[in-house]
Every structure is written in C-alpha cells, then in structure tokens.
PDB file of C-alpha atoms in Angstrom:
ATOM      1  CA  MET A   1     -59.626  91.618  28.097  1.00  0.00           C
ATOM      2  CA  SER A   2     -59.067  92.544  24.496  1.00  0.00           C
ATOM      3  CA  GLY A   3     -60.396  90.885  21.416  1.00  0.00           C
ATOM      4  CA  ASN A   4     -59.070  90.651  17.924  1.00  0.00           C
ATOM      5  CA  LEU A   5     -61.558  92.780  16.082  1.00  0.00           C
ATOM      6  CA  ARG A   6     -60.081  95.783  14.382  1.00  0.00           C
ATOM      7  CA  CYS A   7     -63.041  97.232  12.546  1.00  0.00           C
ATOM      8  CA  VAL A   8     -66.662  96.560  13.416  1.00  0.00           C
ATOM      9  CA  ILE A   9     -69.340  98.164  11.265  1.00  0.00           C
ATOM     10  CA  VAL A  10     -72.790  98.658  12.780  1.00  0.00           C
ATOM     11  CA  ALA A  11     -75.345  99.511  10.117  1.00  0.00           C
ATOM     12  CA  VAL A  12     -78.134 101.761  11.379  1.00  0.00           C
ATOM     13  CA  ASP A  13     -81.201 103.101   9.663  1.00  0.00           C
ATOM     14  CA  GLY A  14     -83.059 104.936  12.381  1.00  0.00           C
ATOM     15  CA  SER A  15     -85.207 101.974  13.343  1.00  0.00           C
ATOM     16  CA  GLU A  16     -85.319 100.920  16.970  1.00  0.00           C
ATOM     17  CA  GLU A  17     -84.108  97.456  15.910  1.00  0.00           C
ATOM     18  CA  SER A  18     -80.877  98.882  14.543  1.00  0.00           C
ATOM     19  CA  MET A  19     -80.318 100.905  17.715  1.00  0.00           C
ATOM     20  CA  LYS A  20     -80.873  97.713  19.689  1.00  0.00           C
ATOM     21  CA  ALA A  21     -78.219  96.045  17.521  1.00  0.00           C
ATOM     22  CA  LEU A  22     -75.882  98.964  18.267  1.00  0.00           C
ATOM     23  CA  ARG A  23     -76.457  98.632  22.016  1.00  0.00           C
ATOM     24  CA  TRP A  24     -75.853  94.888  21.911  1.00  0.00           C
ATOM     25  CA  ALA A  25     -72.664  95.381  19.903  1.00  0.00           C
ATOM     26  CA  LEU A  26     -71.309  98.004  22.306  1.00  0.00           C
ATOM     27  CA  ASP A  27     -72.126  95.833  25.312  1.00  0.00           C
ATOM     28  CA  ASN A  28     -70.771  92.566  24.008  1.00  0.00           C
ATOM     29  CA  ILE A  29     -68.115  93.020  21.375  1.00  0.00           C
ATOM     30  CA  LYS A  30     -64.549  93.565  22.468  1.00  0.00           C
ATOM     31  CA  LEU A  31     -62.260  95.504  20.169  1.00  0.00           C
ATOM     32  CA  ARG A  32     -58.569  95.140  19.798  1.00  0.00           C
ATOM     33  CA  LEU A  33     -56.638  97.211  22.317  1.00  0.00           C
ATOM     34  CA  PRO A  34     -53.696  99.082  20.810  1.00  0.00           C
ATOM     35  CA  PRO A  35     -50.398  97.267  20.924  1.00  0.00           C
ATOM     36  CA  PRO A  36     -47.538  99.795  20.819  1.00  0.00           C
ATOM     37  CA  ASP A  37     -47.171  99.840  17.078  1.00  0.00           C
ATOM     38  CA  ALA A  38     -50.649  99.383  15.645  1.00  0.00           C
ATOM     39  CA  GLU A  39     -54.124 100.868  15.630  1.00  0.00           C
ATOM     40  CA  ALA A  40     -56.775 100.123  18.172  1.00  0.00           C
ATOM     41  CA  GLY A  41     -60.034  98.611  17.036  1.00  0.00           C
ATOM     42  CA  SER A  42     -62.972 100.875  16.334  1.00  0.00           C
ATOM     43  CA  PHE A  43     -66.706 100.786  15.849  1.00  0.00           C
ATOM     44  CA  ILE A  44     -68.001 102.470  12.735  1.00  0.00           C
ATOM     45  CA  ILE A  45     -71.638 103.452  12.633  1.00  0.00           C
ATOM     46  CA  LEU A  46     -72.760 103.327   9.037  1.00  0.00           C
ATOM     47  CA  HIS A  47     -75.881 104.932   7.667  1.00  0.00           C
ATOM     48  CA  VAL A  48     -76.933 104.563   4.060  1.00  0.00           C
ATOM     49  CA  GLN A  49     -79.066 107.363   2.687  1.00  0.00           C
ATOM     50  CA  SER A  50     -81.450 106.683  -0.151  1.00  0.00           C
ATOM     51  CA  PRO A  51     -80.413 108.516  -3.304  1.00  0.00           C
ATOM     52  CA  PRO A  52     -82.399 111.724  -3.991  1.00  0.00           C
ATOM     53  CA  SER A  53     -84.322 110.166  -6.875  1.00  0.00           C
ATOM     54  CA  ILE A  54     -85.719 107.462  -4.619  1.00  0.00           C
ATOM     55  CA  ALA A  55     -86.477 109.939  -1.850  1.00  0.00           C
ATOM     56  CA  THR A  56     -88.443 111.991  -4.332  1.00  0.00           C
ATOM     57  CA  GLY A  57     -90.239 108.945  -5.600  1.00  0.00           C
ATOM     58  CA  LEU A  58     -91.393 108.102  -2.121  1.00  0.00           C
ATOM     59  CA  ASN A  59     -93.229 111.368  -1.823  1.00  0.00           C
ATOM     60  CA  PRO A  60     -94.500 112.280  -5.252  1.00  0.00           C
ATOM     61  CA  GLY A  61     -97.667 113.929  -4.045  1.00  0.00           C
ATOM     62  CA  ALA A  62     -95.907 116.584  -2.021  1.00  0.00           C
ATOM     63  CA  ILE A  63     -93.723 117.765  -4.886  1.00  0.00           C
ATOM     64  CA  PRO A  64     -95.335 119.582  -7.791  1.00  0.00           C
ATOM     65  CA  PHE A  65     -94.517 117.977 -11.141  1.00  0.00           C
ATOM     66  CA  GLY A  66     -93.312 114.840  -9.335  1.00  0.00           C
ATOM     67  CA  ALA A  67     -89.961 113.474 -10.399  1.00  0.00           C
ATOM     68  CA  ASP A  68     -90.311 114.302 -14.066  1.00  0.00           C
ATOM     69  CA  LEU A  69     -89.026 117.802 -13.901  1.00  0.00           C
ATOM     70  CA  GLU A  70     -85.548 118.659 -12.727  1.00  0.00           C
ATOM     71  CA  VAL A  71     -85.962 121.500 -10.297  1.00  0.00           C
ATOM     72  CA  PRO A  72     -82.757 122.392  -8.474  1.00  0.00           C
ATOM     73  CA  ALA A  73     -84.596 123.938  -5.566  1.00  0.00           C
ATOM     74  CA  PHE A  74     -86.471 120.741  -4.879  1.00  0.00           C
ATOM     75  CA  ALA A  75     -83.353 118.638  -5.228  1.00  0.00           C
ATOM     76  CA  ALA A  76     -81.599 120.871  -2.702  1.00  0.00           C
ATOM     77  CA  ALA A  77     -84.568 120.662  -0.353  1.00  0.00           C
ATOM     78  CA  ILE A  78     -84.590 116.899  -0.537  1.00  0.00           C
ATOM     79  CA  GLU A  79     -80.875 116.674   0.073  1.00  0.00           C
ATOM     80  CA  ALA A  80     -81.196 118.951   3.092  1.00  0.00           C
ATOM     81  CA  HIS A  81     -84.027 116.819   4.418  1.00  0.00           C
ATOM     82  CA  GLN A  82     -81.987 113.652   3.982  1.00  0.00           C
ATOM     83  CA  ARG A  83     -79.070 115.240   5.766  1.00  0.00           C
ATOM     84  CA  ARG A  84     -81.310 116.181   8.692  1.00  0.00           C
ATOM     85  CA  ILE A  85     -82.570 112.630   8.934  1.00  0.00           C
ATOM     86  CA  THR A  86     -79.015 111.286   8.927  1.00  0.00           C
ATOM     87  CA  GLU A  87     -77.982 113.764  11.593  1.00  0.00           C
ATOM     88  CA  ALA A  88     -80.931 112.793  13.765  1.00  0.00           C
ATOM     89  CA  ILE A  89     -80.035 109.136  13.412  1.00  0.00           C
ATOM     90  CA  PHE A  90     -76.384 109.756  14.265  1.00  0.00           C
ATOM     91  CA  ASP A  91     -77.352 111.939  17.233  1.00  0.00           C
ATOM     92  CA  HIS A  92     -79.409 109.132  18.652  1.00  0.00           C
ATOM     93  CA  ALA A  93     -76.671 106.577  17.956  1.00  0.00           C
ATOM     94  CA  LEU A  94     -73.894 108.758  19.384  1.00  0.00           C
ATOM     95  CA  LYS A  95     -75.935 109.367  22.511  1.00  0.00           C
ATOM     96  CA  ILE A  96     -76.172 105.607  23.013  1.00  0.00           C
ATOM     97  CA  CYS A  97     -72.410 105.324  22.505  1.00  0.00           C
ATOM     98  CA  SER A  98     -71.555 108.113  24.923  1.00  0.00           C
ATOM     99  CA  ASP A  99     -73.891 106.616  27.540  1.00  0.00           C
ATOM    100  CA  LYS A 100     -71.721 103.535  27.326  1.00  0.00           C
ATOM    101  CA  ASN A 101     -68.513 105.549  27.153  1.00  0.00           C
ATOM    102  CA  VAL A 102     -67.400 104.198  23.808  1.00  0.00           C
ATOM    103  CA  LYS A 103     -65.837 106.316  21.074  1.00  0.00           C
ATOM    104  CA  VAL A 104     -67.074 105.524  17.610  1.00  0.00           C
ATOM    105  CA  LYS A 105     -66.670 106.833  14.083  1.00  0.00           C
ATOM    106  CA  THR A 106     -69.591 107.588  11.817  1.00  0.00           C
ATOM    107  CA  GLU A 107     -69.888 107.103   8.104  1.00  0.00           C
ATOM    108  CA  VAL A 108     -72.656 108.001   5.691  1.00  0.00           C
ATOM    109  CA  VAL A 109     -73.006 106.673   2.158  1.00  0.00           C
ATOM    110  CA  ILE A 110     -75.663 107.387  -0.446  1.00  0.00           C
ATOM    111  CA  GLY A 111     -77.177 104.650  -2.503  1.00  0.00           C
ATOM    112  CA  ASP A 112     -79.007 101.357  -2.272  1.00  0.00           C
ATOM    113  CA  SER A 113     -78.585 100.260   1.326  1.00  0.00           C
ATOM    114  CA  LYS A 114     -77.920  96.564   0.863  1.00  0.00           C
ATOM    115  CA  GLU A 115     -75.283  97.076  -1.813  1.00  0.00           C
ATOM    116  CA  LYS A 116     -73.657 100.011  -0.091  1.00  0.00           C
ATOM    117  CA  ILE A 117     -73.359  98.157   3.205  1.00  0.00           C
ATOM    118  CA  CYS A 118     -71.569  95.272   1.505  1.00  0.00           C
ATOM    119  CA  GLU A 119     -69.341  97.720  -0.367  1.00  0.00           C
ATOM    120  CA  ALA A 120     -68.460  99.474   2.873  1.00  0.00           C
ATOM    121  CA  VAL A 121     -67.492  96.139   4.417  1.00  0.00           C
ATOM    122  CA  GLU A 122     -65.020  95.617   1.566  1.00  0.00           C
ATOM    123  CA  ASN A 123     -63.689  99.170   1.434  1.00  0.00           C
ATOM    124  CA  LEU A 124     -63.196  99.479   5.171  1.00  0.00           C
ATOM    125  CA  HIS A 125     -61.916  95.882   5.530  1.00  0.00           C
ATOM    126  CA  ALA A 126     -64.424  95.227   8.275  1.00  0.00           C
ATOM    127  CA  ASP A 127     -63.899  92.280  10.589  1.00  0.00           C
ATOM    128  CA  LEU A 128     -67.565  92.120  11.556  1.00  0.00           C
ATOM    129  CA  LEU A 129     -70.858  93.578  10.391  1.00  0.00           C
ATOM    130  CA  VAL A 130     -73.628  94.031  12.946  1.00  0.00           C
ATOM    131  CA  MET A 131     -77.162  94.819  11.951  1.00  0.00           C
ATOM    132  CA  GLY A 132     -80.665  94.674  13.274  1.00  0.00           C
ATOM    133  CA  SER A 133     -83.399  93.040  11.300  1.00  0.00           C
ATOM    134  CA  ARG A 134     -86.997  93.727  10.622  1.00  0.00           C
ATOM    135  CA  ALA A 135     -89.520  92.676   8.055  1.00  0.00           C
ATOM    136  CA  PHE A 136     -92.134  95.003   6.715  1.00  0.00           C
ATOM    137  CA  GLY A 137     -94.593  92.372   5.660  1.00  0.00           C
ATOM    138  CA  PRO A 138     -97.432  90.959   7.714  1.00  0.00           C
ATOM    139  CA  ILE A 139     -95.475  87.768   8.309  1.00  0.00           C
ATOM    140  CA  LYS A 140     -92.681  89.198  10.393  1.00  0.00           C
ATOM    141  CA  ARG A 141     -91.643  85.960  12.019  1.00  0.00           C
ATOM    142  CA  MET A 142     -90.991  84.233   8.748  1.00  0.00           C
ATOM    143  CA  PHE A 143     -88.439  86.501   7.134  1.00  0.00           C
ATOM    144  CA  LEU A 144     -85.579  88.775   7.860  1.00  0.00           C
ATOM    145  CA  GLY A 145     -85.809  92.170   6.294  1.00  0.00           C
ATOM    146  CA  SER A 146     -84.511  92.212   2.738  1.00  0.00           C
ATOM    147  CA  VAL A 147     -81.452  94.298   3.607  1.00  0.00           C
ATOM    148  CA  SER A 148     -80.342  92.068   6.487  1.00  0.00           C
ATOM    149  CA  ASN A 149     -80.974  89.002   4.386  1.00  0.00           C
ATOM    150  CA  TYR A 150     -78.932  90.347   1.457  1.00  0.00           C
ATOM    151  CA  CYS A 151     -76.036  91.410   3.674  1.00  0.00           C
ATOM    152  CA  ALA A 152     -75.980  88.112   5.550  1.00  0.00           C
ATOM    153  CA  ASN A 153     -75.639  86.374   2.201  1.00  0.00           C
ATOM    154  CA  HIS A 154     -73.205  88.696   0.440  1.00  0.00           C
ATOM    155  CA  ALA A 155     -71.027  90.539   2.948  1.00  0.00           C
ATOM    156  CA  GLN A 156     -67.452  89.337   2.918  1.00  0.00           C
ATOM    157  CA  CYS A 157     -66.991  89.279   6.665  1.00  0.00           C
ATOM    158  CA  PRO A 158     -68.829  87.576   9.546  1.00  0.00           C
ATOM    159  CA  VAL A 159     -72.312  89.038   9.936  1.00  0.00           C
ATOM    160  CA  MET A 160     -74.166  89.353  13.227  1.00  0.00           C
ATOM    161  CA  ILE A 161     -77.939  89.733  13.059  1.00  0.00           C
ATOM    162  CA  VAL A 162     -79.563  91.104  16.211  1.00  0.00           C
ATOM    163  CA  LYS A 163     -83.275  90.543  16.119  1.00  0.00           C
ATOM    164  CA  ASP A 164     -86.017  92.293  17.966  1.00  0.00           C
ATOM    165  CA  THR A 165     -87.236  89.334  19.947  1.00  0.00           C
ATOM    166  CA  ALA A 166     -90.629  89.922  21.446  1.00  0.00           C
TER     167      ALA A 166
ATOM    168  CA  MET B   1     -68.892  94.479  29.331  1.00  0.00           C
ATOM    169  CA  ALA B   2     -71.543  91.857  30.031  1.00  0.00           C
ATOM    170  CA  LYS B   3     -70.310  89.004  32.199  1.00  0.00           C
ATOM    171  CA  GLU B   4     -71.063  85.296  32.376  1.00  0.00           C
ATOM    172  CA  ARG B   5     -72.671  85.058  28.992  1.00  0.00           C
ATOM    173  CA  LYS B   6     -73.688  81.853  27.334  1.00  0.00           C
ATOM    174  CA  ILE B   7     -72.329  81.674  23.807  1.00  0.00           C
ATOM    175  CA  GLY B   8     -73.340  78.742  21.647  1.00  0.00           C
ATOM    176  CA  VAL B   9     -71.528  77.443  18.588  1.00  0.00           C
ATOM    177  CA  ALA B  10     -73.384  75.067  16.284  1.00  0.00           C
ATOM    178  CA  VAL B  11     -70.953  72.503  14.949  1.00  0.00           C
ATOM    179  CA  ASP B  12     -71.339  69.833  12.297  1.00  0.00           C
ATOM    180  CA  PHE B  13     -67.634  69.126  11.950  1.00  0.00           C
ATOM    181  CA  SER B  14     -67.518  70.760   8.540  1.00  0.00           C
ATOM    182  CA  ARG B  15     -64.716  73.159   7.752  1.00  0.00           C
ATOM    183  CA  GLY B  16     -67.113  76.082   7.982  1.00  0.00           C
ATOM    184  CA  SER B  17     -68.231  75.259  11.475  1.00  0.00           C
ATOM    185  CA  ASN B  18     -64.643  74.753  12.662  1.00  0.00           C
ATOM    186  CA  LEU B  19     -63.933  78.264  11.398  1.00  0.00           C
ATOM    187  CA  ALA B  20     -66.997  79.536  13.250  1.00  0.00           C
ATOM    188  CA  LEU B  21     -65.777  77.934  16.467  1.00  0.00           C
ATOM    189  CA  LYS B  22     -62.344  79.463  16.033  1.00  0.00           C
ATOM    190  CA  TRP B  23     -63.894  82.877  15.351  1.00  0.00           C
ATOM    191  CA  ALA B  24     -66.068  82.653  18.440  1.00  0.00           C
ATOM    192  CA  ILE B  25     -63.097  81.705  20.619  1.00  0.00           C
ATOM    193  CA  ASP B  26     -60.800  84.387  19.200  1.00  0.00           C
ATOM    194  CA  ASN B  27     -63.268  87.249  19.020  1.00  0.00           C
ATOM    195  CA  LEU B  28     -66.379  86.816  21.106  1.00  0.00           C
ATOM    196  CA  ILE B  29     -65.649  84.686  24.157  1.00  0.00           C
ATOM    197  CA  ASP B  30     -64.450  86.405  27.295  1.00  0.00           C
ATOM    198  CA  LYS B  31     -63.526  84.962  30.670  1.00  0.00           C
ATOM    199  CA  GLU B  32     -66.379  83.697  32.851  1.00  0.00           C
ATOM    200  CA  ASP B  33     -68.468  83.013  29.751  1.00  0.00           C
ATOM    201  CA  THR B  34     -69.735  79.531  29.003  1.00  0.00           C
ATOM    202  CA  LEU B  35     -69.098  78.117  25.555  1.00  0.00           C
ATOM    203  CA  PHE B  36     -71.775  75.650  24.471  1.00  0.00           C
ATOM    204  CA  PHE B  37     -70.642  73.276  21.755  1.00  0.00           C
ATOM    205  CA  ILE B  38     -73.861  72.166  20.052  1.00  0.00           C
ATOM    206  CA  HIS B  39     -73.996  69.256  17.678  1.00  0.00           C
ATOM    207  CA  VAL B  40     -77.093  67.816  16.046  1.00  0.00           C
ATOM    208  CA  LYS B  41     -77.068  64.261  14.782  1.00  0.00           C
ATOM    209  CA  PRO B  42     -79.679  62.923  12.377  1.00  0.00           C
ATOM    210  CA  SER B  43     -82.292  61.015  14.303  1.00  0.00           C
ATOM    211  CA  GLN B  44     -82.179  57.252  14.336  1.00  0.00           C
ATOM    212  CA  VAL B  45     -85.521  55.963  15.450  1.00  0.00           C
ATOM    213  CA  ASP B  46     -84.420  52.404  16.126  1.00  0.00           C
ATOM    214  CA  GLU B  47     -82.042  53.261  18.923  1.00  0.00           C
ATOM    215  CA  SER B  48     -83.798  53.270  22.256  1.00  0.00           C
ATOM    216  CA  ARG B  49     -81.174  55.576  23.686  1.00  0.00           C
ATOM    217  CA  ASP B  50     -81.945  58.146  21.021  1.00  0.00           C
ATOM    218  CA  LEU B  51     -85.651  57.906  21.765  1.00  0.00           C
ATOM    219  CA  LEU B  52     -84.864  58.669  25.364  1.00  0.00           C
ATOM    220  CA  TRP B  53     -82.974  61.771  24.414  1.00  0.00           C
ATOM    221  CA  SER B  54     -84.722  62.766  21.223  1.00  0.00           C
ATOM    222  CA  ALA B  55     -86.922  65.278  23.010  1.00  0.00           C
ATOM    223  CA  THR B  56     -84.409  67.066  25.172  1.00  0.00           C
ATOM    224  CA  GLY B  57     -81.029  66.161  23.741  1.00  0.00           C
ATOM    225  CA  SER B  58     -78.190  64.608  25.654  1.00  0.00           C
ATOM    226  CA  PRO B  59     -77.251  65.707  29.150  1.00  0.00           C
ATOM    227  CA  LEU B  60     -74.683  68.506  29.320  1.00  0.00           C
ATOM    228  CA  ILE B  61     -71.211  67.123  28.656  1.00  0.00           C
ATOM    229  CA  PRO B  62     -68.284  69.045  30.170  1.00  0.00           C
ATOM    230  CA  LEU B  63     -65.038  69.324  28.204  1.00  0.00           C
ATOM    231  CA  GLU B  64     -63.137  66.729  30.219  1.00  0.00           C
ATOM    232  CA  GLU B  65     -65.654  64.058  29.304  1.00  0.00           C
ATOM    233  CA  LEU B  66     -65.296  64.761  25.577  1.00  0.00           C
ATOM    234  CA  ARG B  67     -61.861  63.168  25.665  1.00  0.00           C
ATOM    235  CA  ASP B  68     -63.111  60.085  27.446  1.00  0.00           C
ATOM    236  CA  PRO B  69     -63.296  57.173  24.953  1.00  0.00           C
ATOM    237  CA  ASP B  70     -66.422  55.772  26.650  1.00  0.00           C
ATOM    238  CA  VAL B  71     -68.245  59.048  26.134  1.00  0.00           C
ATOM    239  CA  VAL B  72     -67.024  59.284  22.553  1.00  0.00           C
ATOM    240  CA  GLN B  73     -68.410  55.837  21.874  1.00  0.00           C
ATOM    241  CA  LYS B  74     -71.672  56.427  23.736  1.00  0.00           C
ATOM    242  CA  TYR B  75     -72.538  59.528  21.750  1.00  0.00           C
ATOM    243  CA  GLU B  76     -70.698  58.518  18.589  1.00  0.00           C
ATOM    244  CA  ILE B  77     -68.951  61.822  18.230  1.00  0.00           C
ATOM    245  CA  ASN B  78     -65.360  61.994  17.257  1.00  0.00           C
ATOM    246  CA  LEU B  79     -63.720  65.303  17.918  1.00  0.00           C
ATOM    247  CA  ASP B  80     -60.492  65.572  16.018  1.00  0.00           C
ATOM    248  CA  ALA B  81     -57.337  66.787  17.691  1.00  0.00           C
ATOM    249  CA  GLU B  82     -57.629  70.273  16.236  1.00  0.00           C
ATOM    250  CA  LEU B  83     -61.127  70.793  17.578  1.00  0.00           C
ATOM    251  CA  LEU B  84     -60.273  69.413  20.997  1.00  0.00           C
ATOM    252  CA  GLY B  85     -57.192  71.633  21.010  1.00  0.00           C
ATOM    253  CA  MET B  86     -59.273  74.738  20.282  1.00  0.00           C
ATOM    254  CA  LEU B  87     -61.722  73.904  23.045  1.00  0.00           C
ATOM    255  CA  ALA B  88     -58.927  73.142  25.508  1.00  0.00           C
ATOM    256  CA  THR B  89     -57.250  76.468  24.692  1.00  0.00           C
ATOM    257  CA  ALA B  90     -60.502  78.322  25.208  1.00  0.00           C
ATOM    258  CA  SER B  91     -60.999  76.638  28.504  1.00  0.00           C
ATOM    259  CA  SER B  92     -57.516  77.158  29.902  1.00  0.00           C
ATOM    260  CA  GLN B  93     -56.349  80.432  28.369  1.00  0.00           C
ATOM    261  CA  LYS B  94     -59.604  82.291  28.306  1.00  0.00           C
ATOM    262  CA  LYS B  95     -60.973  80.752  31.490  1.00  0.00           C
ATOM    263  CA  VAL B  96     -64.314  79.764  29.990  1.00  0.00           C
ATOM    264  CA  LYS B  97     -66.435  76.755  30.814  1.00  0.00           C
ATOM    265  CA  VAL B  98     -66.802  74.488  27.807  1.00  0.00           C
ATOM    266  CA  ILE B  99     -69.898  72.302  27.705  1.00  0.00           C
ATOM    267  CA  ALA B 100     -71.117  70.128  24.865  1.00  0.00           C
ATOM    268  CA  LYS B 101     -74.639  69.069  24.137  1.00  0.00           C
ATOM    269  CA  ILE B 102     -75.787  66.634  21.510  1.00  0.00           C
ATOM    270  CA  TYR B 103     -79.223  66.679  19.949  1.00  0.00           C
ATOM    271  CA  TRP B 104     -80.907  64.205  17.644  1.00  0.00           C
ATOM    272  CA  GLY B 105     -83.227  65.363  14.907  1.00  0.00           C
ATOM    273  CA  ASP B 106     -83.463  68.110  12.322  1.00  0.00           C
ATOM    274  CA  ALA B 107     -80.584  70.568  12.793  1.00  0.00           C
ATOM    275  CA  ARG B 108     -82.783  73.565  11.981  1.00  0.00           C
ATOM    276  CA  ASP B 109     -85.282  72.943  14.753  1.00  0.00           C
ATOM    277  CA  LYS B 110     -82.837  71.567  17.279  1.00  0.00           C
ATOM    278  CA  ILE B 111     -80.447  74.503  17.090  1.00  0.00           C
ATOM    279  CA  CYS B 112     -83.311  76.926  17.635  1.00  0.00           C
ATOM    280  CA  ASP B 113     -84.560  74.759  20.509  1.00  0.00           C
ATOM    281  CA  ALA B 114     -81.051  74.819  21.984  1.00  0.00           C
ATOM    282  CA  VAL B 115     -81.020  78.626  21.941  1.00  0.00           C
ATOM    283  CA  ALA B 116     -84.236  78.723  23.925  1.00  0.00           C
ATOM    284  CA  GLU B 117     -83.507  75.808  26.234  1.00  0.00           C
ATOM    285  CA  LEU B 118     -79.941  76.771  27.137  1.00  0.00           C
ATOM    286  CA  ASN B 119     -80.895  80.459  27.258  1.00  0.00           C
ATOM    287  CA  LEU B 120     -78.050  81.425  24.968  1.00  0.00           C
ATOM    288  CA  ASP B 121     -77.013  85.066  24.763  1.00  0.00           C
ATOM    289  CA  SER B 122     -75.667  84.552  21.286  1.00  0.00           C
ATOM    290  CA  LEU B 123     -75.058  81.855  18.706  1.00  0.00           C
ATOM    291  CA  VAL B 124     -72.233  81.502  16.192  1.00  0.00           C
ATOM    292  CA  MET B 125     -72.365  79.240  13.177  1.00  0.00           C
ATOM    293  CA  GLY B 126     -70.719  78.639   9.835  1.00  0.00           C
ATOM    294  CA  SER B 127     -72.367  79.655   6.601  1.00  0.00           C
ATOM    295  CA  ARG B 128     -72.331  76.267   4.925  1.00  0.00           C
ATOM    296  CA  GLY B 129     -72.099  72.804   6.298  1.00  0.00           C
ATOM    297  CA  LEU B 130     -71.608  69.419   4.795  1.00  0.00           C
ATOM    298  CA  GLY B 131     -74.151  69.870   2.046  1.00  0.00           C
ATOM    299  CA  THR B 132     -73.053  69.443  -1.531  1.00  0.00           C
ATOM    300  CA  ILE B 133     -74.949  72.365  -3.044  1.00  0.00           C
ATOM    301  CA  GLN B 134     -72.318  75.047  -3.189  1.00  0.00           C
ATOM    302  CA  ARG B 135     -74.244  77.437  -5.401  1.00  0.00           C
ATOM    303  CA  ALA B 136     -76.364  78.994  -2.651  1.00  0.00           C
ATOM    304  CA  PHE B 137     -74.802  81.661  -0.510  1.00  0.00           C
ATOM    305  CA  LEU B 138     -76.000  80.351   2.806  1.00  0.00           C
ATOM    306  CA  GLY B 139     -76.727  76.791   3.758  1.00  0.00           C
ATOM    307  CA  SER B 140     -80.316  75.892   4.561  1.00  0.00           C
ATOM    308  CA  VAL B 141     -79.697  75.354   8.268  1.00  0.00           C
ATOM    309  CA  THR B 142     -77.867  78.669   8.670  1.00  0.00           C
ATOM    310  CA  ASN B 143     -80.603  80.451   6.757  1.00  0.00           C
ATOM    311  CA  TYR B 144     -83.353  78.955   8.914  1.00  0.00           C
ATOM    312  CA  VAL B 145     -81.579  79.560  12.221  1.00  0.00           C
ATOM    313  CA  MET B 146     -80.735  83.147  11.220  1.00  0.00           C
ATOM    314  CA  VAL B 147     -84.422  83.906  10.838  1.00  0.00           C
ATOM    315  CA  HIS B 148     -85.885  81.907  13.719  1.00  0.00           C
ATOM    316  CA  ALA B 149     -83.386  81.904  16.565  1.00  0.00           C
ATOM    317  CA  THR B 150     -84.368  84.220  19.383  1.00  0.00           C
ATOM    318  CA  CYS B 151     -80.851  85.490  20.115  1.00  0.00           C
ATOM    319  CA  PRO B 152     -78.283  87.390  18.022  1.00  0.00           C
ATOM    320  CA  VAL B 153     -76.776  85.041  15.429  1.00  0.00           C
ATOM    321  CA  THR B 154     -73.310  85.496  13.949  1.00  0.00           C
ATOM    322  CA  ILE B 155     -72.616  83.851  10.613  1.00  0.00           C
ATOM    323  CA  VAL B 156     -68.953  83.194   9.927  1.00  0.00           C
ATOM    324  CA  LYS B 157     -68.053  82.613   6.309  1.00  0.00           C
ATOM    325  CA  ASP B 158     -65.292  80.493   4.881  1.00  0.00           C
ATOM    326  CA  PRO B 159     -63.393  82.786   2.506  1.00  0.00           C
ATOM    327  CA  CYS B 160     -62.345  79.933   0.220  1.00  0.00           C
ATOM    328  CA  SER B 161     -65.755  78.457  -0.391  1.00  0.00           C
ATOM    329  CA  HIS B 162     -67.285  81.883  -0.919  1.00  0.00           C
ATOM    330  CA  GLY B 163     -64.617  82.954  -3.350  1.00  0.00           C
ATOM    331  CA  PHE B 164     -63.537  86.060  -1.478  1.00  0.00           C
TER     332      PHE B 164
END
C-alpha cells in the first residue's frame, strides 16, 4: 500500500536515539510509489557537521595555540576528522537501511544543526522530518534536546519525534 | 511494514487538529491499523457521569456509534460532516478500524495517559489548538505531549497560521 510522502528527511547525529528514529521511520513510514509519470518517494538521511571552528573549540587542549592561530594543517586535520565521523555515521545508518532493504539518499551539511536541518527541510521540500531526541542535562525526562525542540517549533513540515523510551 | 498498529490522533476540533487527522489518514494509516480518535473535554465536576469516567475516560466508541444522535448527546461531542466523512473514508477505503475515546480533564495529562493506556504505536496532533495566543510556535498541549508521551509523536502544522 503506498502513501503520499514524497520526501522524508531523517536527521541523524550518530546517537543511538537517532538511529532508533531511523529504524522506526523505515519500519513505519510508507513512501509514494512511482506513478508512471512522476518520481517515487525517498528517504534522505541528513547529517549536519559542526563547522570547523566549533570542532576546534571543543578540543582546545589537544591543539597547540588553540583556535587563535590559523594553521592550515590543523584545519585540514579537523576537516578530515569530521569527514571520518560523518562516514562512520552514514555507514551505520546505511547498514540499518540495507538490513531493511530500503534504498535511501544521504546528505551532509555543515553548520549549526538546528538551523541547517530546518533549511534542508525548505530546500528539499520535505514532506516529513523525523528525528530522535535526547537531552544532555540531568533532567532528561523534562525536556527534549535543544535541536529536536527547535526543529519541532520551526520546521515547515510535519515533524515526528521518536523518543528513547526506557 | 509493521502491521496492526494503533495510531492515535488527538483532536480538539480546531482547524489544526482536523489537518492532523487528515495527514494521519493520508500518510500514516495503513490497512489493519486502528485509528484512535482521542478527544479531551474540560472536566466538569458536578456531573456524576463525568466523575464516573474522569479516571479512565469513556468506553471505546466505534465509528458507527459516533453518528448515533443518542451517543452524540450523551458525550456532548458534535462531529461535523467533514470530520465524519474523513473517518468514514479511512474506515472504508483504507480498511482501518476507527474508535473514539473521550477523556475529561487536562488535555496534557489525558493525552499522555491515552498513549499509555491504549498502547499507541504513534500519536499525531496539530501544532496549535483553540487557544488565542498565536505568538508561540507550538501550543502548550502539543509542547507538553511532545516531551512526555512515550511513543513517537508527529506534529502537523497548519501552513496558514504559521505563515509558511
């Protein structure tokens, strides 16, 4: 039975919660099957990388001179590291998809995750955004993570939040 | 594809929740699923009937009974033709069971209770209800349920009221 959804974005960040959201989406969301003259629906797995300046900032101790000095070698090293992280995340996600026999597209964007996810929803004309949710604070039951919360408020399409329910 | 899922839609008869219901029927519901139409009424302590059902909500009401004028009067819910039409279409075309349940009390708590009690696989709701504060992005009930419900929650937004 086919649904009406043409483009479903699943935002992943490497956390187990986002992979759980991906699994739930693949199991439960039906995409549009291709009528003779139009495109079939697709899942797009979106990963937002932090910009290099933030990635540096997160690890100032390991980098001599910190973020004050522009050293091309360090910038290149950080970018390579980020790329490896993204690849690892996509490998894991694509393995989940192939286990379920679903073809998906992947997309990576660099920037602030909450804004970039909402931008991607607009640019790709998404019909649905699926994301996991986690909170980093001690009071996990009281809040959604800040990214899920922002996207639920601002994304211009229906948003599905899949929580890690213990 | 998972079969025989229980999908709930929280409805307050606002435009937003009608859109959410339509979205759920068009995009999420599949045959053999059960569509739970959940409505929460503000509690009225002086009605003995409400006291009886204030803890657990009304009994499950199948679609056929929603058209029955006695039932409509008993629960004081008036489904307009459009809503009934959507539910009837879901039931006949998509071969899903449609069941309504009415709760009395605070919508926030009761919707989350419904998720647990009815063992819902997923819940769909609008982003804003009947409230008059249009400045916030998400209504207070949607916000609360999004955080506290124990199943995946889909929030369907009304493009007009969000200025898309």
